[in-house]
Amino acid sequence: MPANASKRARTNPGREGKPRKKEPDWILGAVPQDALSPVGFRPEPKGAEARNIPDLERLAFLVANPALYEVAAEVFPRKTPGNAGRPAHYPPYIYLIFVAAISIFSSARSVEANFRLDSVWKIVVEGVRHCLGDKEADLLPETGPERHHWMDFQPKMIRALPRLREISRDTWIRQAIAQGLLSEERPRGSWLRPDRSQVINGDGTVVRPPSDQTEEFSVDKKTGEIRRHRVDPDAGIQTEGDGNSIYGKKLVAFSTRVAGKPHSRWFLNVDSARHRSPEEDPDREEEASVALRLAHEIIDRAPGVIAASFDTAWRGVHRTGLVRRGIIVFTRQHDGIKPHPLERFRYQDCTHDIYATSGRACERQITVNGKTMYSPLPVRELEVRAGNTWRFYHRVEIPCRHGAHTERIPVYETQEDQRIDPRTKRKKFNRTEHLRQVPPNTDYGDRLLGFRQDSESGNCTLDYSHRDNRVPAYGAQAALLVYLGFAWMINSISLATAAGPSA
């Protein structure tokens, strides 16, 4: 039974966990000290404790972000004089501020209530004055928009959602690079230990709708009254990584951050994902494909990215393309992958059978008890060959009583791997499914795993930013819109605190 299964049992008393998994009929040898787990390895020191930022200060940081107004102007251009229709009561950028403020004040009604207060609305006006000038600020109404203003403009934002997402993404990446994140000019560390600001970390989350109702109508058994309920059309039952079921919609996001600095998380890309069958939801991709697309979109715009991490939804087919682009891809090993033969090395006095096990090259041996054991081979170097297609190799050492041997094991998909087996009609070897550049259960692998796990705290912040941990939006598009606003709020905090002392 995996380690996290016992954790589930402790944290969910009275709830049945997953069925006990069948123990493998082989054992894994000790992980050696090598280039992946060097002698004297030290993780990054723990950073300072993050201070609590009050809601009004978060709002001030948000409205002081000049890029927010630029994006609003590009996505929602104002009407030119002479166009038909009533002039808007508020300029479009106010509604982008409004949707971001939902994640500050927990709901649209709370935003309305706060924006009707002179002291709060003054913060917004001063932010506009700082970014757009006195003339624009003086044109704003004396109080902020009410909820019905927001509800009238929300459909327009949803219709423009693809463009809003794309332009927000491009703007976030440019701002991140300007702050030294994902920059080619910043020290990049090494291939095995990249600087944290050069690593993009992805995570999928299920956001709960305002209501758990799954049926539009229900009948009161006592009175016979027929009641009508609002049902989220895109929500469904999903199982998270801890085995718990949750009703909601799937969203995927990528972010990065500065090592040891609180409030430095920077969201880079976000989109919704399909969790139903393609027939029921033909317009969206499933989580792994969405995450892969988001990662490629970031790398296209940020050449300083050196590594990407995600959960076990990424399989070999997803990792291959990123590896070809020269990216270190880290995921934990998927359950159920059996040892796969790599090569038999024959020397003058000995023969060694090498298998891919637990993400790395291992030698197959038989213990005195007749048990099959796979001993991880020490990796002395991660060799990198740049080009149109990047190539990565583990230079391994094969221990032997006749003297150690050195071999190079490719950890990228080779041309030989891509050949189709005439018998199975599949690729000859799914190498990136079985081998990792930085395998799990190594010091450097655990370091990258910690980065990915930290990205989950971003989604926890999303949940805690809204009442009852529910995103106040019905439908996948409306939920994505709220997430975009949330990301704008978090990035604005990062921007405001970047130049100052650790906040």
Coordinates of C-alpha atoms in Angstrom, one line a residue:
M1 CA 0.0 0.0 0.0
P2 CA 1.5 3.4 -1.0
A3 CA 2.5 5.9 1.7
N4 CA -0.3 8.3 0.9
A5 CA -2.9 5.7 1.4
S6 CA -2.2 5.5 5.1
K7 CA -2.4 9.3 5.2
R8 CA -5.8 9.3 3.7
A9 CA -7.0 6.8 6.3
R10 CA -5.8 9.2 9.1
T11 CA -7.2 12.3 7.6
N12 CA -10.6 10.8 6.7
P13 CA -11.7 8.8 9.7
G14 CA -14.7 6.5 9.0
R15 CA -14.2 6.8 5.2
E16 CA -13.0 3.8 3.2
G17 CA -9.8 4.4 1.4
K18 CA -8.7 2.9 -1.9
P19 CA -8.4 -0.9 -2.2
R20 CA -5.1 -2.2 -1.0
K21 CA -2.7 -2.4 -4.0
K22 CA -1.0 -5.6 -4.9
E23 CA 2.6 -5.7 -3.7
P24 CA 5.1 -6.0 -6.5
D25 CA 6.9 -9.3 -6.9
W26 CA 10.3 -7.4 -6.9
I27 CA 12.2 -5.1 -4.7
L28 CA 14.1 -1.9 -5.3
G29 CA 17.6 -1.6 -4.1
A30 CA 19.1 1.3 -2.2
V31 CA 19.3 4.7 -3.9
P32 CA 23.0 5.5 -4.4
Q33 CA 24.7 8.8 -3.7
D34 CA 25.5 10.2 -7.1
A35 CA 24.9 13.2 -9.3
L36 CA 21.1 12.9 -8.6
S37 CA 21.6 12.6 -4.8
P38 CA 25.0 14.2 -4.1
V39 CA 27.0 14.0 -0.9
G40 CA 26.3 17.1 1.2
F41 CA 23.0 18.0 -0.6
R42 CA 21.1 20.8 1.1
P43 CA 17.6 22.0 0.2
E44 CA 16.9 25.7 0.0
P45 CA 16.6 27.3 3.4
K46 CA 13.1 28.0 4.6
G47 CA 12.0 31.5 3.7
A48 CA 10.5 34.2 6.0
E49 CA 6.9 33.8 7.2
A50 CA 4.5 35.6 4.9
R51 CA 2.7 38.5 6.5
N52 CA -1.0 38.8 6.2
I53 CA -2.0 41.4 3.6
P54 CA -5.3 43.1 4.5
D55 CA -8.1 43.2 1.9
L56 CA -7.8 47.0 1.2
E57 CA -4.1 46.7 0.7
R58 CA -4.6 43.9 -1.8
L59 CA -7.1 46.1 -3.6
A60 CA -4.6 48.9 -3.7
F61 CA -1.9 46.6 -5.2
L62 CA -4.5 45.4 -7.8
V63 CA -5.5 48.8 -9.0
A64 CA -1.9 50.0 -9.1
N65 CA -1.0 47.4 -11.7
P66 CA -0.7 49.3 -15.0
A67 CA -0.9 46.2 -17.2
L68 CA -4.4 45.5 -16.0
Y69 CA -5.7 48.7 -17.7
E70 CA -3.7 47.9 -20.9
V71 CA -5.3 44.5 -21.2
A72 CA -8.8 45.8 -20.6
A73 CA -8.3 48.4 -23.3
E74 CA -7.1 45.8 -25.8
V75 CA -9.8 43.3 -25.1
F76 CA -12.7 45.6 -24.5
P77 CA -12.1 48.8 -26.6
R78 CA -14.4 51.7 -25.8
K79 CA -17.1 52.8 -28.1
T80 CA -16.1 55.5 -30.5
P81 CA -18.2 58.7 -30.6
G82 CA -21.2 58.4 -32.9
N83 CA -21.6 54.6 -32.3
A84 CA -25.1 53.4 -31.6
G85 CA -26.1 52.4 -28.1
R86 CA -26.1 54.0 -24.6
P87 CA -22.7 55.0 -23.3
A88 CA -21.4 52.6 -20.6
H89 CA -21.8 53.8 -17.0
Y90 CA -18.3 52.5 -16.1
P91 CA -15.3 51.9 -18.3
P92 CA -14.4 48.3 -19.1
Y93 CA -11.3 48.2 -16.9
I94 CA -13.6 48.7 -13.9
Y95 CA -15.2 45.3 -14.5
L96 CA -11.8 43.6 -14.8
I97 CA -11.0 45.2 -11.4
F98 CA -14.4 44.0 -10.2
V99 CA -13.9 40.4 -11.2
A100 CA -10.4 40.4 -9.6
A101 CA -11.9 41.9 -6.4
I102 CA -14.3 39.0 -6.1
S103 CA -11.3 37.0 -4.9
I104 CA -10.5 39.8 -2.4
F105 CA -14.0 40.3 -0.9
S106 CA -15.2 36.7 -1.5
S107 CA -18.3 37.4 -3.7
A108 CA -19.8 39.8 -6.2
R109 CA -22.2 41.1 -3.6
S110 CA -19.4 41.9 -1.2
V111 CA -17.5 43.7 -3.9
E112 CA -20.6 45.8 -4.6
A113 CA -21.0 46.6 -0.9
N114 CA -17.4 47.6 -0.5
F115 CA -17.3 49.6 -3.7
R116 CA -20.3 51.6 -2.5
L117 CA -18.1 52.8 0.5
D118 CA -16.4 56.1 -0.2
S119 CA -13.2 55.0 1.5
V120 CA -12.9 51.9 -0.6
W121 CA -14.0 53.4 -3.9
K122 CA -11.3 56.1 -3.3
I123 CA -8.7 53.4 -3.5
V124 CA -9.9 52.4 -6.9
V125 CA -10.0 56.0 -8.1
E126 CA -6.5 56.7 -6.9
G127 CA -5.3 53.6 -8.6
V128 CA -6.8 54.8 -11.9
R129 CA -5.3 58.3 -11.3
H130 CA -1.9 56.7 -10.8
C131 CA -2.1 54.6 -14.0
L132 CA -4.2 56.6 -16.4
G133 CA -4.0 60.2 -15.1
D134 CA -6.3 62.8 -13.5
K135 CA -8.6 63.3 -16.4
E136 CA -9.6 59.6 -16.5
A137 CA -10.0 59.4 -12.7
D138 CA -12.2 62.5 -12.6
L139 CA -14.6 61.0 -15.1
L140 CA -15.4 58.0 -12.9
P141 CA -18.8 58.0 -11.0
E142 CA -18.8 59.0 -7.4
T143 CA -19.5 55.3 -6.3
G144 CA -18.5 52.0 -7.6
P145 CA -20.7 49.6 -9.8
E146 CA -23.5 47.6 -8.3
R147 CA -24.0 44.0 -8.9
H148 CA -26.5 44.5 -11.7
H149 CA -23.8 46.5 -13.6
W150 CA -21.5 43.5 -13.2
M151 CA -24.2 41.0 -14.3
D152 CA -24.8 43.1 -17.4
F153 CA -21.2 43.2 -18.4
Q154 CA -20.2 39.6 -17.4
P155 CA -21.7 38.0 -20.6
K156 CA -19.5 40.3 -22.7
M157 CA -16.5 39.3 -20.7
I158 CA -17.3 35.6 -21.2
R159 CA -17.8 36.1 -25.0
A160 CA -14.3 37.6 -25.0
L161 CA -12.8 35.0 -22.6
P162 CA -10.4 33.3 -25.1
R163 CA -8.9 36.6 -26.0
L164 CA -8.8 37.8 -22.4
R165 CA -7.1 34.6 -21.4
E166 CA -4.5 34.9 -24.1
I167 CA -3.6 38.5 -23.7
S168 CA -3.6 38.1 -19.9
R169 CA -1.2 35.2 -20.3
D170 CA 1.2 37.2 -22.6
T171 CA 1.1 40.1 -20.2
W172 CA 1.8 38.0 -17.1
I173 CA 4.8 36.3 -18.8
R174 CA 6.2 39.7 -19.9
Q175 CA 5.8 41.1 -16.4
A176 CA 7.3 38.0 -14.8
I177 CA 10.4 38.3 -17.1
A178 CA 10.7 42.0 -16.2
Q179 CA 10.8 41.0 -12.5
G180 CA 13.7 38.5 -13.2
L181 CA 11.6 35.4 -13.3
L182 CA 12.0 33.0 -16.3
S183 CA 14.8 35.2 -17.5
E184 CA 17.8 34.0 -19.6
E185 CA 19.9 36.7 -18.0
R186 CA 19.3 35.5 -14.5
P187 CA 21.6 32.7 -13.1
R188 CA 20.0 29.5 -14.1
G189 CA 21.6 27.1 -11.6
S190 CA 22.3 23.8 -13.2
W191 CA 20.3 21.3 -15.3
L192 CA 19.9 19.1 -12.2
R193 CA 19.3 22.0 -9.8
P194 CA 17.7 24.9 -11.7
D195 CA 17.0 28.1 -10.0
R196 CA 13.4 28.1 -8.7
S197 CA 12.5 31.1 -10.8
Q198 CA 13.3 29.0 -13.9
V199 CA 10.9 26.2 -13.0
I200 CA 7.2 26.3 -14.0
N201 CA 4.9 24.3 -11.8
G202 CA 1.4 23.1 -12.9
D203 CA -1.5 21.8 -11.0
G204 CA -5.1 21.0 -11.7
T205 CA -7.9 21.7 -9.3
V206 CA -11.6 21.1 -9.0
V207 CA -13.5 24.2 -8.1
R208 CA -16.8 23.8 -6.4
P209 CA -19.9 25.7 -7.7
P210 CA -22.1 27.8 -5.5
S211 CA -24.5 24.9 -5.2
D212 CA -24.1 21.1 -5.0
Q213 CA -27.5 20.6 -6.7
T214 CA -27.4 18.1 -9.5
E215 CA -31.1 18.1 -10.4
E216 CA -33.1 21.1 -11.6
F217 CA -36.3 20.0 -9.8
S218 CA -36.9 18.3 -6.5
V219 CA -40.1 17.3 -4.8
D220 CA -40.7 17.8 -1.1
K221 CA -41.8 14.3 0.1
K222 CA -44.0 15.8 2.9
T223 CA -45.8 18.7 1.1
G224 CA -45.4 17.6 -2.6
E225 CA -44.0 21.0 -3.4
I226 CA -41.9 21.1 -6.5
R227 CA -38.8 23.2 -6.0
R228 CA -36.5 24.5 -8.8
H229 CA -32.8 24.6 -8.3
R230 CA -30.0 26.3 -10.2
V231 CA -27.6 23.6 -11.5
D232 CA -24.1 24.2 -12.7
P233 CA -24.2 22.8 -16.3
D234 CA -20.4 21.9 -16.4
A235 CA -19.9 20.5 -12.9
G236 CA -19.6 16.8 -12.2
I237 CA -18.2 14.3 -9.7
Q238 CA -14.4 14.0 -9.9
T239 CA -11.9 12.1 -7.9
E240 CA -8.8 14.1 -6.7
G241 CA -5.4 12.7 -6.1
D242 CA -6.1 11.9 -2.5
G243 CA -8.9 9.6 -3.5
N244 CA -11.7 11.9 -2.3
S245 CA -14.6 12.7 -4.6
I246 CA -15.6 16.3 -5.2
Y247 CA -18.4 18.0 -7.3
G248 CA -17.1 20.8 -9.5
K249 CA -15.2 21.9 -12.6
K250 CA -11.6 21.3 -13.5
L251 CA -9.2 24.2 -14.0
V252 CA -5.4 24.0 -14.7
A253 CA -2.8 26.6 -13.9
F254 CA 0.9 27.1 -14.1
S255 CA 3.0 29.5 -11.9
T256 CA 6.5 30.2 -10.8
R257 CA 8.0 32.0 -7.8
V258 CA 11.2 33.4 -6.2
A259 CA 12.9 31.0 -3.8
G260 CA 12.5 32.0 -0.1
K261 CA 10.4 35.2 -0.8
P262 CA 6.8 35.3 0.5
H263 CA 4.1 36.6 -1.9
S264 CA 6.3 36.1 -4.9
R265 CA 4.1 33.5 -6.7
W266 CA 3.4 34.5 -10.3
F267 CA 0.6 32.9 -12.3
L268 CA 1.6 32.5 -15.9
N269 CA -1.2 30.6 -17.6
V270 CA -4.6 29.1 -16.8
D271 CA -7.4 27.4 -18.6
S272 CA -10.4 25.0 -18.0
A273 CA -10.2 21.3 -18.7
R274 CA -12.7 18.6 -19.7
H275 CA -13.7 16.0 -17.1
R276 CA -16.5 14.4 -19.1
S277 CA -16.5 12.3 -22.3
P278 CA -15.6 14.1 -25.5
E279 CA -19.2 13.6 -26.7
E280 CA -20.6 15.5 -23.7
D281 CA -17.9 18.3 -23.7
P282 CA -16.4 18.5 -27.2
D283 CA -15.0 22.0 -26.7
R284 CA -12.4 21.3 -24.1
E285 CA -9.4 18.9 -23.7
E286 CA -8.7 16.7 -20.7
E287 CA -6.4 17.8 -17.9
A288 CA -3.1 16.4 -19.1
S289 CA -3.5 17.8 -22.6
V290 CA -4.5 21.2 -21.3
A291 CA -1.5 21.3 -19.0
L292 CA 0.8 20.3 -21.8
R293 CA -0.6 23.1 -24.1
L294 CA -0.3 25.7 -21.3
A295 CA 3.4 24.7 -20.7
H296 CA 4.2 24.9 -24.4
E297 CA 2.5 28.4 -24.5
I298 CA 4.7 29.6 -21.7
I299 CA 7.9 28.1 -23.1
D300 CA 7.2 29.8 -26.5
R301 CA 7.2 33.1 -24.8
A302 CA 9.8 32.6 -22.0
P303 CA 13.0 31.0 -23.3
G304 CA 14.5 31.1 -19.8
V305 CA 12.3 28.2 -18.6
I306 CA 14.6 25.3 -17.8
A307 CA 12.2 22.8 -16.0
A308 CA 8.5 22.0 -15.7
S309 CA 6.7 19.9 -13.1
F310 CA 3.2 18.4 -13.0
D311 CA 1.4 15.5 -11.4
T312 CA 1.0 12.0 -12.7
A313 CA -1.6 13.0 -15.2
W314 CA 1.4 13.5 -17.5
R315 CA 2.6 10.3 -19.0
G316 CA 5.4 9.6 -21.4
V317 CA 3.5 10.9 -24.4
H318 CA 3.2 14.3 -22.7
R319 CA 6.7 14.5 -21.5
T320 CA 8.4 13.6 -24.8
G321 CA 7.6 16.9 -26.6
L322 CA 8.9 19.0 -23.7
V323 CA 12.1 17.0 -23.4
R324 CA 12.7 17.6 -27.1
R325 CA 12.6 21.3 -26.5
G326 CA 15.3 21.1 -23.8
I327 CA 13.1 21.1 -20.8
I328 CA 13.7 19.1 -17.6
V329 CA 10.3 17.5 -17.0
F330 CA 9.6 16.2 -13.5
T331 CA 6.6 14.0 -12.5
R332 CA 6.3 11.2 -10.0
Q333 CA 6.3 7.7 -11.4
H334 CA 2.9 6.5 -12.3
D335 CA 1.6 3.5 -10.3
G336 CA 1.6 0.2 -12.0
I337 CA 4.6 0.7 -14.3
K338 CA 6.5 -2.6 -14.3
P339 CA 10.3 -2.9 -14.8
H340 CA 11.1 -2.8 -18.5
P341 CA 14.3 -4.3 -20.1
L342 CA 16.7 -1.6 -21.5
E343 CA 19.8 -3.4 -22.6
R344 CA 22.1 -6.3 -21.8
F345 CA 25.7 -5.2 -21.6
R346 CA 28.3 -7.9 -22.4
Y347 CA 31.9 -7.4 -21.4
Q348 CA 34.9 -9.8 -21.5
D349 CA 34.3 -11.3 -18.1
C350 CA 30.7 -10.4 -17.2
T351 CA 27.2 -9.6 -18.4
H352 CA 24.8 -7.0 -16.9
D353 CA 21.0 -6.8 -17.5
I354 CA 19.8 -3.3 -17.2
Y355 CA 16.1 -2.4 -16.7
A356 CA 14.1 0.8 -16.4
T357 CA 12.6 0.8 -13.0
S358 CA 11.3 3.7 -10.9
G359 CA 12.3 6.2 -13.5
R360 CA 15.9 5.3 -13.8
A361 CA 18.3 2.6 -15.0
C362 CA 18.7 -0.3 -12.6
E363 CA 20.6 -3.6 -12.7
R364 CA 18.5 -6.7 -12.4
Q365 CA 19.8 -9.0 -9.7
I366 CA 18.7 -12.1 -7.7
T367 CA 18.9 -12.0 -3.9
V368 CA 20.0 -14.9 -1.7
N369 CA 16.3 -15.4 -1.0
G370 CA 15.5 -15.8 -4.7
K371 CA 13.8 -12.4 -4.9
T372 CA 14.3 -10.2 -7.9
M373 CA 15.9 -6.9 -7.0
Y374 CA 16.6 -3.9 -9.2
S375 CA 19.6 -1.9 -8.0
P376 CA 19.6 1.7 -9.2
L377 CA 22.8 2.5 -11.1
P378 CA 24.8 5.5 -9.9
V379 CA 24.3 8.4 -12.3
R380 CA 27.6 10.3 -12.6
E381 CA 26.4 13.0 -15.0
L382 CA 23.3 14.2 -16.8
E383 CA 24.7 14.9 -20.3
V384 CA 22.9 17.4 -22.5
R385 CA 23.2 17.8 -26.2
A386 CA 21.5 20.9 -27.6
G387 CA 20.1 21.2 -31.1
N388 CA 16.8 21.4 -33.0
T389 CA 15.9 18.4 -30.9
W390 CA 17.6 18.2 -27.5
R391 CA 19.0 15.0 -26.2
F392 CA 19.6 13.9 -22.6
Y393 CA 21.7 11.0 -21.3
H394 CA 22.5 9.5 -18.0
R395 CA 26.2 8.6 -17.8
V396 CA 25.8 5.6 -15.4
E397 CA 28.3 3.5 -13.6
I398 CA 27.7 -0.3 -13.5
P399 CA 29.3 -1.8 -10.4
C400 CA 31.2 -5.0 -11.1
R401 CA 33.6 -7.2 -9.2
H402 CA 35.8 -7.1 -12.3
G403 CA 35.8 -3.3 -12.2
A404 CA 33.1 -0.7 -12.7
H405 CA 31.8 0.0 -16.3
T406 CA 30.5 3.3 -17.7
E407 CA 27.6 3.5 -20.1
R408 CA 25.4 6.3 -21.6
I409 CA 21.6 5.7 -21.2
P410 CA 19.4 7.9 -23.3
V411 CA 16.6 9.5 -21.2
Y412 CA 14.8 11.1 -24.3
E413 CA 12.9 9.4 -27.0
T414 CA 15.4 8.1 -29.6
Q415 CA 14.7 7.4 -33.3
E416 CA 14.9 3.7 -32.6
D417 CA 12.2 4.1 -29.9
Q418 CA 9.9 5.8 -32.4
R419 CA 9.9 2.9 -34.8
I420 CA 6.6 1.1 -35.0
D421 CA 6.6 -2.5 -33.8
P422 CA 4.9 -4.5 -36.5
R423 CA 3.5 -6.9 -34.0
T424 CA 1.9 -4.4 -31.5
K425 CA 1.5 -1.5 -34.0
R426 CA 2.9 0.8 -31.3
K427 CA 6.2 2.6 -30.8
K428 CA 9.0 0.2 -30.1
F429 CA 9.7 1.7 -26.6
N430 CA 7.9 4.5 -24.7
R431 CA 11.2 5.6 -23.1
T432 CA 10.0 8.8 -21.5
E433 CA 7.3 6.8 -19.7
H434 CA 9.9 4.6 -18.0
L435 CA 12.9 7.0 -17.6
R436 CA 13.2 10.5 -16.2
Q437 CA 15.9 13.1 -16.5
V438 CA 15.6 13.7 -12.8
P439 CA 14.0 10.6 -11.3
P440 CA 11.7 10.7 -8.2
N441 CA 13.0 9.5 -4.9
T442 CA 16.3 11.3 -5.4
D443 CA 17.5 14.5 -3.6
Y444 CA 17.0 16.6 -6.7
G445 CA 13.8 14.9 -7.6
D446 CA 12.4 15.5 -4.1
R447 CA 13.4 19.2 -4.5
L448 CA 11.4 19.5 -7.8
L449 CA 8.5 17.6 -6.2
G450 CA 8.4 20.2 -3.4
F451 CA 8.0 22.9 -6.0
R452 CA 5.1 21.2 -7.6
Q453 CA 3.4 20.5 -4.2
D454 CA 3.9 24.2 -3.3
S455 CA 1.9 25.1 -6.4
E456 CA -1.1 23.4 -4.8
S457 CA -1.1 26.1 -2.2
G458 CA -2.1 28.6 -5.0
N459 CA -5.3 26.6 -5.6
C460 CA -5.9 26.5 -1.8
T461 CA -5.6 30.3 -1.8
L462 CA -8.3 30.3 -4.5
D463 CA -10.6 28.2 -2.4
Y464 CA -10.1 30.2 0.8
S465 CA -10.6 33.5 -1.1
H466 CA -14.3 32.7 -1.6
R467 CA -17.2 32.0 0.8
D468 CA -17.5 28.3 1.8
N469 CA -14.6 27.5 -0.5
R470 CA -16.8 27.8 -3.5
V471 CA -16.0 29.8 -6.6
P472 CA -19.1 32.0 -7.1
A473 CA -19.7 31.2 -10.7
Y474 CA -21.9 28.8 -12.7
G475 CA -20.4 27.2 -15.7
A476 CA -16.8 26.4 -16.7
Q477 CA -16.3 29.7 -18.6
A478 CA -17.6 31.8 -15.7
A479 CA -15.3 29.9 -13.3
L480 CA -12.3 30.5 -15.6
L481 CA -13.2 34.2 -15.6
V482 CA -13.1 34.3 -11.8
Y483 CA -9.8 32.4 -11.9
L484 CA -8.3 34.9 -14.3
G485 CA -9.3 37.7 -11.9
F486 CA -7.8 35.8 -9.0
A487 CA -4.5 35.4 -10.9
W488 CA -4.5 39.1 -11.7
M489 CA -4.9 39.8 -7.9
I490 CA -2.1 37.5 -6.9
N491 CA 0.3 38.8 -9.6
S492 CA -0.4 42.4 -8.6
I493 CA 0.6 41.5 -5.1
S494 CA 3.8 39.9 -6.3
L495 CA 4.5 43.0 -8.5
A496 CA 3.9 45.4 -5.6
T497 CA 6.1 43.4 -3.1
A498 CA 8.9 42.5 -5.6
A499 CA 10.9 45.7 -5.1
G500 CA 10.3 46.1 -1.4
P501 CA 11.3 44.0 1.6
S502 CA 9.9 40.4 2.0
A503 CA 6.2 40.9 2.7

